[in-house]
Coordinates of C-alpha atoms in Angstrom, one line a residue:
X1 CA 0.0 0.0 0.0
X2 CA 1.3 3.7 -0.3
X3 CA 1.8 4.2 4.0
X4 CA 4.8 6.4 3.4
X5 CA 4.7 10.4 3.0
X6 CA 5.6 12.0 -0.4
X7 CA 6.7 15.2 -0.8
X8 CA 7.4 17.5 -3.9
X9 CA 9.8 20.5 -2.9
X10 CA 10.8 22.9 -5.9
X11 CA 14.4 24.0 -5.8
X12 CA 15.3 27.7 -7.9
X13 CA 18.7 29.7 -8.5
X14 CA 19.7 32.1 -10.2
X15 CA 22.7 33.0 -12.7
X16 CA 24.3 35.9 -14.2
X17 CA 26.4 35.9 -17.3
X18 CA 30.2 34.2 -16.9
X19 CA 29.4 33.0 -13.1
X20 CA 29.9 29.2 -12.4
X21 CA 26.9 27.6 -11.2
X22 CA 26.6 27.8 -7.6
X23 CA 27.7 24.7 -5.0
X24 CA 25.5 22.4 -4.0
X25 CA 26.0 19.6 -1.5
X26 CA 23.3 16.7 -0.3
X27 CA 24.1 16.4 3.2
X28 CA 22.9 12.9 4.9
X29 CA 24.3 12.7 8.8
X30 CA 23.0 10.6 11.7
X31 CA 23.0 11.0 15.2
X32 CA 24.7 8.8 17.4
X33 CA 22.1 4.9 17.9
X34 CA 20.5 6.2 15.4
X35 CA 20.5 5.0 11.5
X36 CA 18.4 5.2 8.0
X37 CA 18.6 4.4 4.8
X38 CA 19.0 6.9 1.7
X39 CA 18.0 6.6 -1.9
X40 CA 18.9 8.5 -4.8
X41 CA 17.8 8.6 -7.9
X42 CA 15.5 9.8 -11.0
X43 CA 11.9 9.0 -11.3
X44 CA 11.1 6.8 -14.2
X45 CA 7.2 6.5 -14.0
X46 CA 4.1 7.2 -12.6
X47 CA 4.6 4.7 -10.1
X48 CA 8.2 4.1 -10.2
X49 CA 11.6 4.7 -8.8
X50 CA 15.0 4.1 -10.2
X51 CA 17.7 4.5 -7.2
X52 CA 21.2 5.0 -8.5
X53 CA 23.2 5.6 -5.2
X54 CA 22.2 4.5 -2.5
X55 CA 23.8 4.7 1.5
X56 CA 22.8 3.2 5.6
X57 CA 23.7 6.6 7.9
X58 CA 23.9 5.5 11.0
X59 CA 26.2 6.4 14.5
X60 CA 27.2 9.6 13.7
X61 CA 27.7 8.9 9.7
X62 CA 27.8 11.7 7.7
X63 CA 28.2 11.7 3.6
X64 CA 28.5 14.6 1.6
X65 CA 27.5 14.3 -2.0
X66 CA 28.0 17.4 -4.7
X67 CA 25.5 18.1 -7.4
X68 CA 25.8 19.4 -10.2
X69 CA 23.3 21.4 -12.1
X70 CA 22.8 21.2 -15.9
X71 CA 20.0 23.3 -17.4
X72 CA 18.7 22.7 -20.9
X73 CA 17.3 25.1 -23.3
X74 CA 13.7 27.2 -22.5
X75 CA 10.6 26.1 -24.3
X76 CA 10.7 29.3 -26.4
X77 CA 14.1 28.3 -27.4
X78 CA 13.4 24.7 -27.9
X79 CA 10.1 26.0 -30.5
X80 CA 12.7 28.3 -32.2
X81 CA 15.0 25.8 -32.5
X82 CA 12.8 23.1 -34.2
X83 CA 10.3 25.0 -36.1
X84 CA 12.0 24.2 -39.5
X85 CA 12.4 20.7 -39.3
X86 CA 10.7 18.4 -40.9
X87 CA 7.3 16.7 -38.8
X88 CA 9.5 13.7 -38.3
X89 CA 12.7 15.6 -37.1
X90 CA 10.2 18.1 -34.8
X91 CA 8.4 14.4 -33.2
X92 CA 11.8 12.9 -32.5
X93 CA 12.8 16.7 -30.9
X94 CA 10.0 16.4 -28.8
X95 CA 10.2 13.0 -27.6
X96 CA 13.7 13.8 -26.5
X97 CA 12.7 17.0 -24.9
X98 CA 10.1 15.3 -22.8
X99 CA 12.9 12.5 -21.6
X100 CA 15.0 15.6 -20.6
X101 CA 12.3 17.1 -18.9
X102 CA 11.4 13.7 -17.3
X103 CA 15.1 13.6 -16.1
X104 CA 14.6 16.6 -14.0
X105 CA 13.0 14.8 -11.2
X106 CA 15.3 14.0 -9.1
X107 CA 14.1 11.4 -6.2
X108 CA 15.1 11.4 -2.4
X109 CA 13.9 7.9 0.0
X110 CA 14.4 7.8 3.8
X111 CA 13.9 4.8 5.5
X112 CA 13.9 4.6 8.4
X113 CA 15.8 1.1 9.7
X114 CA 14.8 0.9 13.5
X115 CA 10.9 1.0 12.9
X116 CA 11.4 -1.4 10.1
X117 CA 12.8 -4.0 12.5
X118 CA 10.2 -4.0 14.9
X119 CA 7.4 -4.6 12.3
X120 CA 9.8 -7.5 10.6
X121 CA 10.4 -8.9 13.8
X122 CA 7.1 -8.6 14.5
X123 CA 7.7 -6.6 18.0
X124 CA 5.7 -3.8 19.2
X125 CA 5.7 -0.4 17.9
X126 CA 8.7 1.8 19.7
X127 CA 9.6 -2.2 20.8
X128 CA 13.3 -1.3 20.2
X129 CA 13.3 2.4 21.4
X130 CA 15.0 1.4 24.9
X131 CA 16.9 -2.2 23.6
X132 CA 20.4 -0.3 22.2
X133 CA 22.1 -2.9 22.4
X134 CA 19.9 -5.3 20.8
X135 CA 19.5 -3.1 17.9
X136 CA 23.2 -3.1 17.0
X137 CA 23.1 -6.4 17.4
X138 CA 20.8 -6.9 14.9
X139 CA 21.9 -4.2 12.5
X140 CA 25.1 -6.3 12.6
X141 CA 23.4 -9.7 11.8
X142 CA 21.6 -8.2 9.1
X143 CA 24.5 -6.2 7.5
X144 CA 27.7 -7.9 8.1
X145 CA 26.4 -11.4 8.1
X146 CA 22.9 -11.3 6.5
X147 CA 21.5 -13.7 8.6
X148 CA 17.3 -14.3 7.0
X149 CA 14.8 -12.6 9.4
X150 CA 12.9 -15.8 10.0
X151 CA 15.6 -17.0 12.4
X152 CA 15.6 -13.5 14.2
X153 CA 11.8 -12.9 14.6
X154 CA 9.3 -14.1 17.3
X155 CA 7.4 -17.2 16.1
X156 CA 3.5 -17.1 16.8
X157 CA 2.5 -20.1 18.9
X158 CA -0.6 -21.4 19.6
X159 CA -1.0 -19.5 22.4
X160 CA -2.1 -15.9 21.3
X161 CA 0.2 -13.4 22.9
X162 CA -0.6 -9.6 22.8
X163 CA 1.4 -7.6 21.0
X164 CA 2.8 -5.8 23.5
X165 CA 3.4 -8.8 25.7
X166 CA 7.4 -8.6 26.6
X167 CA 7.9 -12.3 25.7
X168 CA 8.0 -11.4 21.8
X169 CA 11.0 -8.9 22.8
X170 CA 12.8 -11.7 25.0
X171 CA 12.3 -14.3 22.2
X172 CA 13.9 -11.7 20.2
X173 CA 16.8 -11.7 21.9
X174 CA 16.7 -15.2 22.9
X175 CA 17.2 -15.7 19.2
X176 CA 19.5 -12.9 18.8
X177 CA 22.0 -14.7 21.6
X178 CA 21.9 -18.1 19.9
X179 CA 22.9 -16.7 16.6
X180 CA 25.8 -14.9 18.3
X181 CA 26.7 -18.3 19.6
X182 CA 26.9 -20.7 16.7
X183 CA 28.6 -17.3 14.9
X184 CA 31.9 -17.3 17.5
X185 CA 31.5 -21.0 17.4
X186 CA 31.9 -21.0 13.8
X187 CA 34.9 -18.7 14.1
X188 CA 36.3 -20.9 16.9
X189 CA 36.4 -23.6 14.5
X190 CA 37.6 -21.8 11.3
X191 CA 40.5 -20.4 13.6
X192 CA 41.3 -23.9 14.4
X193 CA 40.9 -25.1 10.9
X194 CA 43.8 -22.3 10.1
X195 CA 46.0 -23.4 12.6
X196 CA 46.4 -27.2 11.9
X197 CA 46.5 -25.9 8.2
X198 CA 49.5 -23.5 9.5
X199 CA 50.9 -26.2 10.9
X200 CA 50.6 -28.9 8.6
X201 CA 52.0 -26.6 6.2
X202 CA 55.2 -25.9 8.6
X203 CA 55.7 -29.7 8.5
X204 CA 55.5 -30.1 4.9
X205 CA 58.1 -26.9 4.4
X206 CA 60.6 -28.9 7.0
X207 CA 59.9 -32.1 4.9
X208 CA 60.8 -30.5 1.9
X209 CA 63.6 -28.9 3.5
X210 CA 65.0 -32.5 4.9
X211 CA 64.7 -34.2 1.2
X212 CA 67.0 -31.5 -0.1
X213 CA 69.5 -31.7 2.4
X214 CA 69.4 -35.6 1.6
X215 CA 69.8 -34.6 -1.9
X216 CA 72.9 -32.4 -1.4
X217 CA 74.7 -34.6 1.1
X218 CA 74.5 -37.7 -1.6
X219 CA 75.5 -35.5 -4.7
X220 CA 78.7 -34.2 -2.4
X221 CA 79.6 -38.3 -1.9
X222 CA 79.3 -38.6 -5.8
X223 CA 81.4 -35.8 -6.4
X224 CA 83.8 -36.6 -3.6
X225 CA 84.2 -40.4 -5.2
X226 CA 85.1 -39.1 -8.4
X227 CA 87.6 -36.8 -7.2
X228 CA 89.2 -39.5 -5.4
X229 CA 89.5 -41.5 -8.1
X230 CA 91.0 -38.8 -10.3
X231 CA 93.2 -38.5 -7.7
X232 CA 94.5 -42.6 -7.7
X233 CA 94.9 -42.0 -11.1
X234 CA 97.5 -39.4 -11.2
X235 CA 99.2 -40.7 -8.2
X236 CA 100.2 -44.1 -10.4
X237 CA 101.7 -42.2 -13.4
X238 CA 105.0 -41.3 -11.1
X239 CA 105.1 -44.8 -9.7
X240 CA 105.1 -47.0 -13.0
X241 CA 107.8 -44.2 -14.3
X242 CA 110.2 -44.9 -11.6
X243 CA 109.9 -48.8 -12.4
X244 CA 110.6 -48.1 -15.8
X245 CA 113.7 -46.4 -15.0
X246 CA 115.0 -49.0 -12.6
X247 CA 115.0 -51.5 -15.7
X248 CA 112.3 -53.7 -13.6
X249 CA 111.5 -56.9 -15.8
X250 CA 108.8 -57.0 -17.8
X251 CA 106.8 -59.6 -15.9
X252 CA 107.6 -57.1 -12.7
X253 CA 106.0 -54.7 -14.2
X254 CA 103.4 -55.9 -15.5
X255 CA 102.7 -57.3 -12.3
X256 CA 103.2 -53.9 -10.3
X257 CA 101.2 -52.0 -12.9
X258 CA 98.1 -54.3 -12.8
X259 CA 97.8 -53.4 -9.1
X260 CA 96.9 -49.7 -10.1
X261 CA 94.7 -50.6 -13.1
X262 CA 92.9 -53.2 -11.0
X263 CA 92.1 -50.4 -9.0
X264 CA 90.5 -48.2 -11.3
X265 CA 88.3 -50.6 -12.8
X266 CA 86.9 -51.3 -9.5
X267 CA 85.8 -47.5 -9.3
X268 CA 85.5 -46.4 -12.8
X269 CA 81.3 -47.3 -12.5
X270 CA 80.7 -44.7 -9.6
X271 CA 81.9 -41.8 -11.8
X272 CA 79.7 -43.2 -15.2
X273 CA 76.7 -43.6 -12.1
X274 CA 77.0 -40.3 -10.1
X275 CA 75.9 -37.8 -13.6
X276 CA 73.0 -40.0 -13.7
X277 CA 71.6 -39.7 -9.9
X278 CA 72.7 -36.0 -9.7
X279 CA 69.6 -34.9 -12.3
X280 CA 67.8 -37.2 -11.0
X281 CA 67.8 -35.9 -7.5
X282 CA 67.4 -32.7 -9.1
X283 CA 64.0 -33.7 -10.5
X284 CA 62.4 -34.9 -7.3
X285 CA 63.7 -32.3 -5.4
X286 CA 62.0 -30.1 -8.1
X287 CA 58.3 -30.2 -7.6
X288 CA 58.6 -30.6 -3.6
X289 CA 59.7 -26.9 -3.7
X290 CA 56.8 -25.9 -5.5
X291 CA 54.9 -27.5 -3.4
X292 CA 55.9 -25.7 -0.5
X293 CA 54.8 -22.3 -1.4
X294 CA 7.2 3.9 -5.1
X295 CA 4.0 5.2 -5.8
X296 CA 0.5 7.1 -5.4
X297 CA -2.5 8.6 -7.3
X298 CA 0.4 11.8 -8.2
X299 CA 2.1 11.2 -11.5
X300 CA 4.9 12.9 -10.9
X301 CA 5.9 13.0 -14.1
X302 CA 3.7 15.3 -15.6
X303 CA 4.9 18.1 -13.2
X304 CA 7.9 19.0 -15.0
X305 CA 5.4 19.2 -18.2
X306 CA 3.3 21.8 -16.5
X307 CA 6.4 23.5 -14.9
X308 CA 7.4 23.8 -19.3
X309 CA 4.2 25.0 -20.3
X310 CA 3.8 27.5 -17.1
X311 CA 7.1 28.6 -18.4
X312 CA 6.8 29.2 -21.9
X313 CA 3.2 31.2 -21.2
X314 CA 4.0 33.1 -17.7
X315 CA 7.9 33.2 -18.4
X316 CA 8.1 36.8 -20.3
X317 CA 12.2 37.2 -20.7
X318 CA 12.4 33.8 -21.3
X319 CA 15.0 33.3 -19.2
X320 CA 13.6 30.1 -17.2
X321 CA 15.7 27.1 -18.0
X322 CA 14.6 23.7 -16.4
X323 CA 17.4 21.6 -14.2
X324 CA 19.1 18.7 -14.0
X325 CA 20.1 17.6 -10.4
X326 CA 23.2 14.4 -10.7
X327 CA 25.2 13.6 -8.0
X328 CA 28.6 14.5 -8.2
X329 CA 31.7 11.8 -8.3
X330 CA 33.8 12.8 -5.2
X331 CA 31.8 11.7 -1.9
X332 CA 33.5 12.6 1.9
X333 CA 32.3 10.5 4.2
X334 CA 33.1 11.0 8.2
X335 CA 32.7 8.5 10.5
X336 CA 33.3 7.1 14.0
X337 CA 35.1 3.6 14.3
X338 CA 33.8 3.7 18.4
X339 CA 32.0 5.3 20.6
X340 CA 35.1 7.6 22.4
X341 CA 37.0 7.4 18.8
X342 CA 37.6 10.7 17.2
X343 CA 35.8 10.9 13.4
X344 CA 37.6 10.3 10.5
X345 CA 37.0 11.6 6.7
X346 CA 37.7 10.1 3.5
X347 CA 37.2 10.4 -0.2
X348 CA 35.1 7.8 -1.2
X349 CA 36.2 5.9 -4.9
X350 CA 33.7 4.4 -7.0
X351 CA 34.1 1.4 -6.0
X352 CA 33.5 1.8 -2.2
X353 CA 30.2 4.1 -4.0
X354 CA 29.1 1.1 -5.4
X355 CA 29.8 -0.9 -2.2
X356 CA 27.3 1.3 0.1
X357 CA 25.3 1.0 -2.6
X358 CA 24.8 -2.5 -2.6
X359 CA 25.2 -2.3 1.2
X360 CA 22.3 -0.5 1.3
X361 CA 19.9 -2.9 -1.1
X362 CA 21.0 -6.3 0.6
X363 CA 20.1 -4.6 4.0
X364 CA 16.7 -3.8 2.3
X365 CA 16.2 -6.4 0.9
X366 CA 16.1 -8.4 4.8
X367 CA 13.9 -5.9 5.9
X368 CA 11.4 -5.9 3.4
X369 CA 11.5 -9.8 2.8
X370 CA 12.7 -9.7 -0.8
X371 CA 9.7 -6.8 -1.0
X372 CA 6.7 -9.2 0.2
X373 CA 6.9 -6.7 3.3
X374 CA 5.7 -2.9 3.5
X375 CA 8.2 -0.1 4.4
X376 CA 5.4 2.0 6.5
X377 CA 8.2 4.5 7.8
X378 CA 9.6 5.6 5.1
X379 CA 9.2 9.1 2.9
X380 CA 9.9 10.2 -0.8
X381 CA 11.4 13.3 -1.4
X382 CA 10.8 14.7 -5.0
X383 CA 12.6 18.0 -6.2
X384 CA 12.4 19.4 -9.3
X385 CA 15.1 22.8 -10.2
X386 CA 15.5 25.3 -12.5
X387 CA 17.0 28.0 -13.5
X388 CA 16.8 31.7 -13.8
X389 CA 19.5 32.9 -16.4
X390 CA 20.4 36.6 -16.9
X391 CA 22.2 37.2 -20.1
X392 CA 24.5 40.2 -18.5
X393 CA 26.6 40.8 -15.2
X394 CA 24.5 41.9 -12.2
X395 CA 26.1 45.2 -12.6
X396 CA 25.1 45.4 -16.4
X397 CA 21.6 44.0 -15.9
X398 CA 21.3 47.1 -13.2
X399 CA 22.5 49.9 -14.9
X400 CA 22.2 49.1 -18.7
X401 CA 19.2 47.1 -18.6
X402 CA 18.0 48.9 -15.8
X403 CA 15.9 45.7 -14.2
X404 CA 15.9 44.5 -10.9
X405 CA 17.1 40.9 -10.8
X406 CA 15.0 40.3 -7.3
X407 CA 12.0 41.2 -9.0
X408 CA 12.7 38.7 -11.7
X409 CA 13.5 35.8 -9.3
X410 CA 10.7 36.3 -7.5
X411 CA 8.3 35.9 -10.6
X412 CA 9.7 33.2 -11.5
X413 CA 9.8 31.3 -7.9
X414 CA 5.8 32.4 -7.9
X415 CA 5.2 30.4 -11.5
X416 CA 7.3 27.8 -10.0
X417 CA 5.5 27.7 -6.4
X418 CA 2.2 28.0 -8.0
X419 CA 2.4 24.5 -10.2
X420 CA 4.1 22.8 -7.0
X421 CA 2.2 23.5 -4.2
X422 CA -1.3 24.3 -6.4
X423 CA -2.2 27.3 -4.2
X424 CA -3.1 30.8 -5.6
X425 CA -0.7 34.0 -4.9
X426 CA -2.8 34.9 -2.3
X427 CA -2.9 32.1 -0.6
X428 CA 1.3 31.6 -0.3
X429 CA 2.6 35.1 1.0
X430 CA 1.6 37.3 3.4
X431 CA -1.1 40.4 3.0
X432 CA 1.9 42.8 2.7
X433 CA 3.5 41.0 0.0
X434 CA 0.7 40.0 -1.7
X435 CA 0.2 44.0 -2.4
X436 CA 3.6 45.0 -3.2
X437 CA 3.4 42.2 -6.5
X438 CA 0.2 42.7 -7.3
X439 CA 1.4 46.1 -8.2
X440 CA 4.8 44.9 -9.3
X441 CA 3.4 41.9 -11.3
X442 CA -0.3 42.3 -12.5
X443 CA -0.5 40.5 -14.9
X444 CA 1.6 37.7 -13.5
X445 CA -0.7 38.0 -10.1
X446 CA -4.5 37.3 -11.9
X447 CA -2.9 34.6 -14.1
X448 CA -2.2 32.6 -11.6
X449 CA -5.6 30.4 -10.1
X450 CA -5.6 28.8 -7.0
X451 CA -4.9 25.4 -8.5
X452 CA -4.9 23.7 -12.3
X453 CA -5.6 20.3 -11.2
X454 CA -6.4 18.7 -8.4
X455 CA -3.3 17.8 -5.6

């Protein structure tokens, strides 16, 4: 059903010739136990709402968001521009202009969280106003861990118990406390988990380490066999040349130099074995390393359509361009860590944009149970913006032109009030006031009726 409040607020500035468009900032802040949700966005229908940033303010949170203002051309300048095209050129021209104008809704949506958990929990209105504790609890199971409200709210028995009956809140919490349990016991378990992982992983990086050493100490006896060989080798040369020069017999030495030959045949296999082992230890030893490492009966989107038209018949000078409100890129947010912590304030990224964003919808989406559940405390915030441009310097539209721009920008706040609030001239200022324009603006003053249409 359509419980929560709507609101239309119109929003106009002014600008002179070669002056930047003034600052604007959309502040959101919360007090401290306190938190909401905010929406941003354009609205796309009758009965819709598209939200393209979206936030949870709570404890002391405070974003600040810059818009920027882009106006597009008045309807007397739009009819100038198209009024020699072709009927096909002028239908396109005018689709597009209505889109534009379409665009210059911009949408605000407060919820409010803490009311929204009482009626999902099915607690008592103003159930949570006292229970601080419990409510960051919950904000915390429903944020941080998304825990489904059907294992948080009070289950109806057959015993019929009045709504305000305190066993629905204790349930509440009874339910609250278990889940906290089974959470840390979770985490208890996942801790131990990494620890018998830590050290089964210490074990295998001392295995690995033990194989190597292995490796290396039998590649050092392969190379320490060849170099004693080598070594018997050039130690017989001088022996069977001093036998040769003592004139030995040939049977003598024959005999004599068959001792040292016999010798290296019995070790001439360890140096032809040793190249073949020390790759192959190489190769083990190889992959063990490795291994170690919202709507109503308003459409509001035929307001900007009657702002155009009240413009282009009330809007002498021409000078009232509607407004586009976007959201800047560069966000600030400030926050509060703790309680006794002093705030901090950062520059926000896209990316973290787009993580409060989705933040935001999950969190939604628990409290409204995927949208089968009402948000009764919430309200929409339309605002619609234009423009009052003076083609001169406020000096030169003074003197030269000799107008007064306060004059001007209070006409046009009139046409704009008028179509907004659907209340005659009378009816919006004071008796004093009302004189003083009826003799500055006659015309303007008995061309505007009470209302158009009805609110």
């Amino acid at each position: 059903g359509d419980v929560y409040k709507r609101q239309v607020h119109g929003f106009l500035c002014h600008n002179f010739s070669q002056q930047p468009s003034p600052g604007l900032n959309f502040v959101a802040r919360a007090r401290q136990f306190s938190s909401f949700i905010v929406l941003l966005g354009k609205i796309s229908g009758p009965q819709s709402f598209d939200p393209t940033y979206g936030m949870i303010v709570r404890n002391k949170d405070e974003f600040e968001l810059p818009l920027d203002l882009e106006t597009i051309p008045t309807p007397k300048e739009f009819k100038d521009a198209i009024q020699s095209l072709s009927p096909e050129q002028r239908e396109f021209c005018q689709a597009f202009r209505s889109m534009q104008l379409e665009s210059t809704l911009f949408g605000v949506v407060v919820i409010q969280i803490k009311p929204q958990l009482e009626k999902l929990l099915k607690l008592a209105p103003d159930g949570l106003a006292k229970e601080i504790d419990l409510t960051e609890k919950l904000m915390e199971l429903f944020i941080k861990y998304q825990i489904p409200s059907d294992l948080l709210a009070f289950e109806e028995g057959p015993e019929e118990i009045s709504e305000r009956d305190p066993r629905r809140l204790e349930a509440v919490k009874h339910h609250v406390g278990e889940m906290f349990a089974m959470i840390n016991a979770e985490k208890d378990r996942e801790l131990a988990e990494r620890e018998q992982e830590a050290e089964h992983a210490r074990a295998q990086n001392m295995m690995d380490q033990y194989s190597r050493c292995v490796a290396m100490e039998e590649q050092c006896v392969s190379l320490s066999m060849v170099e004693e060989e080598c070594y018997m080798e050039e130690e017989c040369k001088p022996r069977r040349h001093v036998l040769k020069k003592k004139g030995m017999s040939k049977e003598k030495r024959g005999k004599h130099s068959a001792a040292p030959m016999n010798n290296t045949q019995t070790t001439s296999p360890a140096p032809e074995s040793a190249p073949t082992e020390e790759p192959a230890a190489e190769h083990t030893q190889q992959p063990g390393s490795s291994a170690g490492t919202a709507g109503s009966g308003i459409d509001y989107t035929q307001i900007p359509k009657q702002l155009d038209s009240k413009f282009e018949a009330l809007d002498s000078d021409a000078a009232l361009r509607p407004t586009i409100i976007k959201p800047g890129s560069v966000w600030t947010h400030k926050a509060k860590k703790a309680l006794l912590a002093a705030p901090t304030t950062s520059t926000m990224s896209t990316d973290q944009q787009k993580s409060k964003k989705e933040e935001a919808f999950d969190l939604l989406d628990g409290l409204t149970r995927a949208g089968a559940l009402n948000c009764e405390h919430a309200s929409l915030h339309v605002v619609l913006a234009a423009t009052h441009c003076f083609d001169l310097e406020l000096v030169d539209t003074v003197v030269q032109r000799n107008i007064n721009p306060i004059e001007k920008v209070e006409r046009s706040t009139l046409i704009m009030a008028n179509t907004i609030h659907q209340a005659s001239v009378q009816d919006m200022v004071t008796t004093s006031d009302y004189e003083r324009l009826e003799q500055a603006n006659p015309e303007l003053v008995g061309q505007l009726p009470r209302a158009l249409c009805e609110a």
